[in-house]
Structure formats: C-alpha cells, structure tokens
Coordinates of C-alpha atoms in Angstrom, one line a residue:
M1 CA -0.1 0.0 0.0
T2 CA 1.4 3.2 -1.1
T3 CA 1.7 6.3 1.1
T4 CA -1.2 8.2 -0.5
D5 CA -3.4 4.7 -0.4
S6 CA -3.1 5.3 3.4
L7 CA -3.8 8.7 3.6
R8 CA -7.1 7.8 1.4
S9 CA -7.6 5.1 3.8
A10 CA -7.4 7.1 6.9
N11 CA -9.7 9.8 5.1
R12 CA -12.5 7.7 4.8
G13 CA -13.0 7.9 8.7
D14 CA -15.7 5.7 9.9
G15 CA -17.1 5.0 6.3
D16 CA -18.5 6.7 3.4
H17 CA -21.2 8.5 5.7
G18 CA -18.7 9.6 8.8
R19 CA -17.5 13.0 9.0
L20 CA -14.2 14.3 7.5
P21 CA -11.1 14.1 9.8
G22 CA -9.1 16.9 10.9
R23 CA -6.9 18.2 8.0
E24 CA -3.1 17.3 8.6
H25 CA -0.1 18.5 6.9
L26 CA 1.0 16.1 4.1
P27 CA 4.5 14.3 5.3
A28 CA 7.5 15.4 4.1
R29 CA 8.8 12.1 2.7
H30 CA 6.6 13.0 -0.3
T31 CA 9.6 15.6 -1.6
A32 CA 11.6 12.3 -2.2
P33 CA 10.9 10.6 -5.2
A34 CA 12.8 7.7 -4.0
A35 CA 10.6 7.3 -1.2
S36 CA 7.2 7.5 -3.2
R37 CA 6.2 7.8 -7.0
V38 CA 2.9 9.3 -6.1
P39 CA 2.8 13.0 -6.9
V40 CA 1.4 15.5 -4.1
L41 CA 0.0 17.5 -6.8
D42 CA -1.7 16.9 -10.1
V43 CA -2.9 20.0 -12.3
V44 CA -5.3 19.2 -14.8
V45 CA -5.2 21.2 -17.8
P46 CA -9.0 21.1 -19.4
V47 CA -9.2 21.5 -23.3
Y48 CA -11.3 21.4 -26.4
N49 CA -9.7 22.2 -29.6
E50 CA -6.6 23.7 -28.1
E51 CA -3.9 22.1 -30.9
K52 CA -2.5 25.8 -31.0
D53 CA -1.8 26.6 -27.2
L54 CA -1.6 22.9 -25.6
R55 CA 2.1 22.6 -26.5
P56 CA 3.5 26.4 -25.2
C57 CA 1.1 26.0 -22.1
V58 CA 2.3 22.3 -20.5
L59 CA 6.0 23.3 -21.6
R60 CA 6.0 26.5 -19.6
L61 CA 3.8 24.9 -16.9
H62 CA 6.2 22.0 -16.3
D63 CA 9.4 24.4 -16.4
H64 CA 7.9 26.2 -13.7
L65 CA 7.0 23.6 -11.6
A66 CA 10.0 21.8 -12.4
R67 CA 12.2 24.6 -11.2
T68 CA 9.6 26.1 -8.2
F69 CA 7.8 23.3 -6.9
P70 CA 9.1 21.3 -4.0
Y71 CA 7.2 18.1 -4.4
A72 CA 6.4 15.5 -7.0
F73 CA 4.0 16.9 -9.4
R74 CA 1.8 15.8 -12.4
I75 CA 0.2 17.4 -15.2
T76 CA -2.8 15.9 -16.8
V77 CA -4.1 17.0 -19.9
A78 CA -7.7 16.2 -20.1
D79 CA -8.9 16.4 -23.5
N80 CA -12.9 17.0 -23.6
A81 CA -13.5 15.4 -27.0
S82 CA -11.7 17.4 -29.1
T83 CA -12.0 16.8 -33.1
D84 CA -8.6 18.5 -34.4
S85 CA -5.3 17.4 -33.6
T86 CA -5.6 18.1 -29.9
P87 CA -5.1 14.6 -28.6
A88 CA -2.2 14.0 -30.8
V89 CA -0.1 17.1 -29.2
A90 CA -1.6 15.7 -25.9
A91 CA -0.2 12.4 -26.3
A92 CA 3.1 13.7 -27.6
L93 CA 3.5 15.7 -24.5
A94 CA 3.1 13.1 -22.5
A95 CA 5.5 10.9 -24.3
E96 CA 8.5 13.7 -24.2
L97 CA 8.0 14.9 -20.9
A98 CA 7.9 13.0 -17.4
G99 CA 5.2 13.5 -15.1
V100 CA 2.6 14.4 -18.2
R101 CA 0.2 12.3 -19.0
S102 CA -3.3 12.5 -21.5
V103 CA -6.6 11.6 -20.8
R104 CA -9.1 11.0 -23.6
L105 CA -13.0 12.1 -22.8
E106 CA -15.9 11.4 -25.3
D107 CA -18.1 14.0 -24.3
K108 CA -17.8 17.6 -23.5
G109 CA -17.6 19.7 -20.5
R110 CA -15.4 21.0 -18.3
G111 CA -16.6 20.0 -15.1
R112 CA -17.1 16.9 -16.6
A113 CA -13.3 16.6 -17.1
L114 CA -12.7 18.0 -13.6
R115 CA -14.8 15.3 -12.2
T116 CA -13.2 12.3 -14.4
V117 CA -9.4 12.9 -13.8
W118 CA -10.1 14.0 -10.3
S119 CA -11.7 11.2 -8.9
D120 CA -9.2 8.9 -10.4
S121 CA -6.2 10.8 -9.6
D122 CA -4.2 9.3 -6.5
A123 CA -2.4 12.8 -5.4
P124 CA -3.6 14.3 -2.3
V125 CA -4.2 17.5 -3.9
L126 CA -6.0 18.5 -7.0
A127 CA -5.8 21.5 -9.2
Y128 CA -6.7 22.7 -12.4
M129 CA -6.1 25.9 -14.7
D130 CA -7.0 27.1 -18.3
V131 CA -4.9 26.4 -21.2
D132 CA -4.2 29.7 -22.0
L133 CA -2.4 30.5 -18.8
S134 CA -4.1 33.8 -18.6
T135 CA -3.2 33.1 -14.5
D136 CA 0.3 34.0 -13.7
L137 CA 2.1 31.1 -12.4
N138 CA 4.0 32.5 -9.5
A139 CA 0.3 32.6 -7.7
L140 CA 0.4 28.3 -8.3
L141 CA 2.6 27.8 -5.1
P142 CA 0.6 30.3 -3.0
L143 CA -2.6 28.4 -4.0
V144 CA -1.7 24.7 -3.2
A145 CA 0.7 25.8 0.1
P146 CA -2.5 25.7 2.3
L147 CA -4.0 22.7 1.3
I148 CA -0.5 20.7 1.4
S149 CA -0.2 22.3 5.2
G150 CA -3.6 21.2 6.2
H151 CA -4.8 24.5 6.9
S152 CA -7.6 25.0 4.1
D153 CA -9.9 22.2 2.1
L154 CA -9.8 24.4 -1.0
A155 CA -8.1 27.3 -2.5
I156 CA -9.2 29.4 -5.5
G157 CA -7.5 32.1 -7.7
S158 CA -9.3 35.7 -7.3
R159 CA -9.3 38.5 -9.7
L160 CA -11.7 40.4 -8.1
A161 CA -9.4 40.4 -4.6
R162 CA -8.2 43.9 -4.0
S163 CA -4.4 43.3 -4.4
A164 CA -5.0 41.3 -7.7
R165 CA -3.9 42.9 -10.9
V166 CA -6.0 42.4 -13.9
V167 CA -6.0 43.4 -17.5
R168 CA -9.4 42.7 -19.4
G169 CA -12.0 44.5 -21.3
S170 CA -15.0 46.2 -19.9
K171 CA -17.6 43.7 -21.1
R172 CA -16.1 40.6 -19.4
E173 CA -15.0 43.1 -16.4
F174 CA -18.9 43.8 -16.0
V175 CA -20.1 40.1 -16.2
S176 CA -17.8 39.1 -14.0
R177 CA -18.7 41.2 -11.3
A178 CA -22.5 41.0 -12.2
Y179 CA -22.2 37.4 -11.7
N180 CA -20.2 37.4 -8.3
L181 CA -23.1 39.9 -7.1
I182 CA -25.7 37.6 -8.1
L183 CA -23.9 34.9 -6.1
R184 CA -23.7 36.9 -3.2
S185 CA -27.1 38.2 -3.1
S186 CA -29.0 34.6 -4.0
L187 CA -26.6 32.1 -2.2
A188 CA -24.9 34.5 0.3
A189 CA -21.6 33.5 -1.2
G190 CA -18.9 34.9 0.5
F191 CA -15.9 34.0 -2.1
S192 CA -14.8 36.5 -4.2
D193 CA -14.6 35.0 -7.3
A194 CA -16.4 31.8 -8.5
Q195 CA -15.4 31.4 -12.4
C196 CA -11.4 32.1 -12.2
G197 CA -9.8 29.0 -14.0
F198 CA -7.4 28.3 -11.1
K199 CA -8.4 26.5 -8.4
A200 CA -7.4 23.5 -6.2
I201 CA -8.7 21.2 -3.8
R202 CA -7.7 18.3 -1.1
S203 CA -8.4 14.7 -2.5
E204 CA -10.0 13.7 0.8
V205 CA -12.6 16.8 0.4
A206 CA -13.1 16.2 -3.6
E207 CA -13.9 12.4 -2.9
R208 CA -17.0 13.4 -0.9
L209 CA -18.1 17.0 -2.3
L210 CA -17.6 15.8 -6.3
P211 CA -20.9 13.0 -6.0
M212 CA -22.8 16.1 -4.8
V213 CA -22.3 18.6 -7.8
E214 CA -24.5 18.1 -11.0
D215 CA -23.1 20.3 -13.1
S216 CA -21.0 19.1 -15.9
G217 CA -20.0 22.2 -17.7
W218 CA -19.1 26.1 -16.5
F219 CA -21.2 26.3 -13.7
F220 CA -19.6 23.2 -11.7
D221 CA -17.1 25.6 -10.0
T222 CA -19.7 27.7 -9.1
E223 CA -21.5 24.8 -7.5
L224 CA -18.6 23.2 -6.0
L225 CA -17.4 26.2 -4.0
V226 CA -20.9 27.1 -3.0
L227 CA -21.7 23.6 -1.5
A228 CA -18.2 23.2 -0.1
E229 CA -18.7 27.0 1.7
R230 CA -22.4 26.1 3.2
A231 CA -20.5 22.7 4.6
G232 CA -18.2 25.1 6.5
L233 CA -15.4 24.4 4.5
R234 CA -12.5 26.6 4.5
I235 CA -11.4 28.2 1.2
H236 CA -8.6 30.2 0.7
E237 CA -8.4 32.8 -1.9
V238 CA -5.1 34.2 -3.7
P239 CA -5.4 37.4 -5.4
V240 CA -3.5 37.0 -8.7
D241 CA -2.3 38.7 -11.9
W242 CA -4.4 38.1 -14.8
I243 CA -4.5 39.0 -18.5
D244 CA -7.3 38.2 -20.4
D245 CA -7.0 35.8 -23.6
P246 CA -8.5 37.7 -26.4
D247 CA -8.9 34.6 -28.6
S248 CA -11.1 32.9 -25.8
T249 CA -13.9 30.5 -27.1
V250 CA -16.0 31.1 -24.4
H251 CA -19.7 31.7 -25.4
I252 CA -20.4 34.8 -22.7
V253 CA -24.4 35.0 -23.3
R254 CA -24.8 31.0 -23.4
T255 CA -22.6 30.5 -20.5
A256 CA -24.3 33.2 -18.4
T257 CA -27.9 31.4 -19.0
E258 CA -26.4 27.9 -18.0
D259 CA -25.0 29.4 -14.8
L260 CA -28.2 31.1 -14.0
K261 CA -30.3 28.2 -14.2
G262 CA -27.5 26.4 -12.1
V263 CA -27.9 29.4 -9.5
W264 CA -31.8 28.4 -9.0
R265 CA -31.1 24.8 -8.9
V266 CA -28.6 25.1 -6.3
G267 CA -30.5 27.5 -4.4
R268 CA -33.5 25.5 -4.5
A269 CA -31.5 22.2 -3.1
L270 CA -30.0 24.0 -0.5
A271 CA -33.2 25.9 0.9
V272 CA -35.3 22.5 1.0
G273 CA -32.1 21.0 2.8
A274 CA -31.8 18.2 -0.1
L275 CA -27.9 18.0 0.2
P276 CA -26.0 15.9 2.8
L277 CA -23.5 18.5 3.6
D278 CA -23.1 17.0 7.2
R279 CA -20.6 14.4 5.3
L280 CA -18.3 17.6 4.5
A281 CA -18.4 18.6 8.5
R282 CA -14.5 19.1 9.8
P283 CA -13.8 19.0 13.5
F284 CA -13.3 22.4 15.0
G285 CA -9.2 22.6 14.6
D286 CA -5.9 20.5 15.1
D287 CA -5.4 21.2 18.7
P288 CA -6.2 18.3 20.7
R289 CA -7.5 20.7 23.0
D290 CA -10.1 21.8 20.9
R291 CA -11.6 18.0 20.9
A292 CA -12.0 17.8 24.6
L293 CA -13.6 20.8 26.2
N294 CA -15.7 19.4 29.4
G295 CA -18.2 21.2 30.4
V296 CA -18.3 24.0 27.4
E297 CA -21.1 23.1 25.2
R298 CA -20.1 24.1 21.4
G299 CA -21.8 26.5 19.0
L300 CA -23.3 28.6 21.6
A301 CA -21.7 31.9 20.3
R302 CA -22.7 31.0 16.9
Q303 CA -26.2 29.8 18.0
L304 CA -26.9 33.1 19.7
V305 CA -25.9 35.3 16.8
G306 CA -28.4 33.2 14.2
F307 CA -31.0 33.4 16.9
C308 CA -30.4 37.2 17.1
A309 CA -30.7 37.6 13.5
V310 CA -33.6 35.4 13.0
G311 CA -35.2 37.2 15.9
A312 CA -35.0 40.7 14.8
L313 CA -36.4 39.6 11.2
S314 CA -39.1 37.8 13.0
T315 CA -39.8 40.9 14.9
L316 CA -40.0 43.2 11.9
F317 CA -42.4 40.5 10.3
Y318 CA -44.4 40.0 13.4
L319 CA -45.1 44.0 14.3
A320 CA -46.1 44.8 10.4
L321 CA -48.3 41.6 10.4
Y322 CA -49.9 43.0 14.0
S323 CA -50.3 46.2 12.0
L324 CA -52.0 44.8 9.1
F325 CA -54.1 42.9 11.3
R326 CA -55.2 45.5 13.7
L327 CA -56.6 47.5 10.6
G328 CA -59.7 45.0 10.9
V329 CA -59.8 43.1 14.0
G330 CA -59.0 43.9 18.1
P331 CA -55.7 43.9 19.6
Q332 CA -55.6 40.2 20.9
L333 CA -57.1 38.7 17.6
A334 CA -54.2 40.7 15.7
N335 CA -51.6 39.8 18.3
G336 CA -52.9 36.1 18.0
G337 CA -52.7 35.9 14.4
A338 CA -49.4 38.1 13.9
L339 CA -48.0 35.9 16.4
L340 CA -48.7 32.5 14.9
V341 CA -47.6 33.4 11.6
S342 CA -44.0 34.7 12.6
A343 CA -43.7 31.6 14.9
V344 CA -44.1 29.4 12.3
A345 CA -41.6 31.2 10.0
N346 CA -39.3 31.4 13.1
T347 CA -39.1 28.2 13.9
A348 CA -38.6 27.3 10.2
A349 CA -35.9 29.6 10.2
N350 CA -33.9 29.0 13.5
R351 CA -34.2 25.2 12.6
R352 CA -32.0 25.8 9.3
L353 CA -29.8 28.8 9.9
T354 CA -29.4 28.8 14.2
F355 CA -29.4 25.1 15.1
G356 CA -28.1 23.8 11.7
V357 CA -31.0 21.0 11.3
R358 CA -31.2 20.0 7.7
G359 CA -34.1 17.9 5.9
R360 CA -37.7 17.2 6.8
S361 CA -37.0 14.5 9.0
G362 CA -38.6 15.7 12.5
A363 CA -39.9 19.0 11.0
V364 CA -43.6 18.5 12.1
R365 CA -42.5 17.6 15.5
H366 CA -40.3 20.7 15.7
Q367 CA -43.2 22.9 14.4
A368 CA -45.5 21.6 17.0
Q369 CA -42.9 22.0 19.6
G370 CA -42.5 25.6 18.3
L371 CA -45.9 26.1 19.1
V372 CA -45.9 25.4 22.4
V373 CA -43.1 28.2 22.4
F374 CA -45.2 30.3 21.0
A375 CA -48.5 29.5 23.3
I376 CA -45.9 31.2 25.7
G377 CA -45.2 34.0 24.0
L378 CA -48.6 34.7 23.5
A379 CA -49.3 34.3 26.9
L380 CA -46.7 36.8 27.8
T381 CA -47.8 39.4 24.9
G382 CA -51.6 38.6 25.4
G383 CA -51.1 39.3 29.2
S384 CA -49.1 42.7 28.5
L385 CA -51.7 44.0 26.4
A386 CA -54.5 43.1 28.8
A387 CA -52.7 44.7 31.6
L388 CA -52.3 47.8 29.6
G389 CA -55.6 47.7 28.3
A390 CA -56.8 47.6 32.3
A391 CA -54.4 50.4 33.2
S392 CA -55.0 53.2 30.5
G393 CA -58.7 51.9 29.2
S394 CA -58.0 52.8 25.5
P395 CA -54.6 52.7 24.6
S396 CA -52.8 54.5 21.8
H397 CA -51.6 52.0 18.8
S398 CA -47.8 53.6 19.5
A399 CA -48.1 52.4 23.4
E400 CA -49.6 49.1 22.4
L401 CA -46.6 48.6 20.1
A402 CA -44.2 49.5 23.0
V403 CA -45.5 47.1 25.4
L404 CA -45.2 44.5 23.0
I405 CA -41.8 45.1 21.9
T406 CA -41.1 45.0 26.0
A407 CA -42.9 41.9 26.3
N408 CA -41.0 40.2 23.4
L409 CA -37.8 41.0 24.3
A410 CA -38.7 39.0 27.8
A411 CA -40.3 35.9 25.6
T412 CA -36.9 36.0 23.6
V413 CA -35.0 35.0 26.2
L414 CA -37.4 32.1 27.1
R415 CA -37.7 31.3 23.6
F416 CA -33.9 30.8 22.8
L417 CA -33.6 28.6 25.7
L418 CA -36.6 26.4 25.1
L419 CA -35.5 25.8 21.6
R420 CA -32.1 25.1 22.5
A421 CA -32.7 22.9 25.1
W422 CA -35.9 21.4 24.2
V423 CA -36.9 21.6 20.8
F424 CA -32.9 21.3 19.0
P425 CA -31.1 19.6 21.7
A426 CA -27.7 19.2 20.8
R427 CA -28.1 15.3 21.3
A428 CA -30.7 15.5 18.5
C429 CA -28.7 17.1 15.7
P430 CA -25.0 16.2 17.0
D431 CA -23.7 17.4 13.7
S432 CA -25.0 20.8 13.5
E433 CA -22.2 22.4 15.6
D434 CA -19.8 21.5 13.2
L435 CA -21.8 23.2 9.9
R436 CA -20.2 26.5 10.5

C-alpha cells in the first residue's frame, strides 16, 4: 500500500457517511522521489480543440513546476472530445515529458473533465488551470500551499480581490462582477471570484464533494464552491495577476444563461435541505484541546448570533403583520394571528439557520414544539396587552407597540432557552455545531 493509499484509507474515517477527519500536513517524505512515485500535486488542464495553445502551455507549466515546486507533481491534459489534433499533441507531450499524462473524454464539459480526472487521481492535492495560462504561474505555489499544510480544504485564484492585478475588457469585467453579485445576493456566497480558472482541492474533500455536484459544464466551479462553503469548509483565496485571452472561445451569453439556471437549482436544493452537507463537516481544529472541552457546549456563540438575526427579522415581520391585522380586528386577535404566522416562520428559520438542522425529518415535531413556545409567547404578550388595556382604558397604537416590544424581549430569552434545550437539543442534531 502506498503512502497516498494510507492517507486515503485514513480519510474515509468511519465509512462513507462519517464526517471528514481533521486536516493534516502532508508528510515531508513526499518530497523524496525514491520514497514514493505518487505526486503530491496533480494539475489538470482541460482542453477542447486547443492544438495551437496546448504545447506551449504544458511546456511552460512543466518548466515552472520543475524549477519552483518542492514536491512531486503531475500534469494531466484532459481532452474534452476535441475534433482537431489536440489528442495527438497531448499524447506527444506525455511521451516527451516526465510527469505529464493525457486523458481522453468522449463528451464535452469542463466540469465533466475535472470530475473524471480528479476522481481517478492518486494525488492528495488536485488543481486545475485554463490552457491559456491567463493567470500568472507565480500564484500556483501560494494556491496549493494551504492545502498541503492542512490549513484549508479548497483554494481559488481571485481576480476580484483588492490586490489582484487584472487586464481585461470592460464587457468581461462587468459580466464577472455582476455574476459574483448575483451569487452573493442569492446564495450568500462569501468567496469573491467563482469563475477564475485557477483552483485546487484536497483529495479527501473532492471524494465527498464531487458526487454532490451535478453540473458538468462551466457552472461546476460555482456549485463546488457554494456547497463547500455551506458545509463550513475553509476556502483560501489568492489574489492573482491575470491577463485576458482575446482569443477565448467561451460564449458569454450561453454560459451566463446556464449559470443562472444552476444558481436557481442549487438555491432550491439548499433551501429544502436536499444535500447531505453534514458529510463534509470538519472537526473544530487541529489543537487537541479543541476536542476535549469539558463543561463547555460548542456552537453557543454561533447559535446566539443566528438566533438574534432570525429574531430581529421575525420581530419586524410580526410587527408588520400586527399592524396589518389591526386594521380589521381587535388587538388580541391581531396579536394572536401575527404571532402565530411569525412563530411558524421563526421556527423554520431557527431550525435551519440557527441550529443547523437540515432535511424534512422531524420538521412536523419541531413545528409542534415551536407552537408550544408560541403559546408561551402569546401568554406573555397577550397578558401585557390586557394589563395595558386595564391600566389606560383605550391605549394608543404606539403604546401597544411599545408594550409588545418589551414583552417580546422577555419572551425572546425564554424562547431561545426552550429551542436550544427542548426543540433542537444538541443530542438530536450532533452535527449541527460543525456546520459553520
């Protein structure tokens, strides 16, 4: 069994459904070719009809890695069903250069090529770059170093980072920034550049993540990153120097249309909890002290932040509903109706965002328990309204709102304690604390 086989075996943890193990620095013995012929890094170059640019790209990349990269490496040319002489050029390069191989695919699609090669690779760190080498190769070592050290799970080159230097036309600049704005607003993406053709991933992460990625084309990158980020994996960004290729064959309109369809599909899957992202959860850290904290409940700070955010939005929603219902009914009915609707929405939001419970299992029970919490809140706010009415006879609308806000603040503390200890206890959702 090779060293990489041992790493892969260890990375499987408790089986395919177990969580990922803690990240570890790759052994230094990988640097000694005599100890192992398995490369640490496998750089994939997906190509389609690139007979002109393929040879200078691979020669330049191979020379750069041979001079600057301290670990064993491999370059894999992934031919996406080319119809010109690209396969012959790739085969000639593989025969000429040590550490270069070619793989032929009979179907097009950058995502399909990456999935195929990455899934079959024995290297612990997997990367890819576009054949035009628009990204300066000096960013390659900073890209993969956090993955080799065990600090990060994925790494991406960013043309939109503050210190990046980019030369490209205004049209592509606008499309790129507009697309990333869409990702931030619709999928809450935190990374800055989804489509830069310069990325890397640890193999044990790819083993779990790739089966969840449906797209086989240009949206593959975005889907991979969104799912990784939602699962709490660490994504390292490297500012790059990037010069646009004026001869690029990418069809902007068609690609943008497919990307928007992908955004809708992934957003819908995330909204209903259809993806088993808990399989990608990592331990908190590599420090042994993080794994044996006696008497300290994990995830409390994160849950408080999530609960406060959901609570603030729920309160605004509740007050708006109360004001709307108050136009047609009395204060008690308006309060009960507004509180009921907002309580259902609040329980659903806290279930997903605060306590990290995904999927439909137990949703009905959680809502029923949430209604009990709602009844307590109704008693507090209803009692406050009754007391106000008894004290002033005919209170103003602003006075009613002030009393309701005060009563809701008191009910909020009790609501959080009940949700955490009774509705969503840690023992019922053991992985939620790791889904950061």
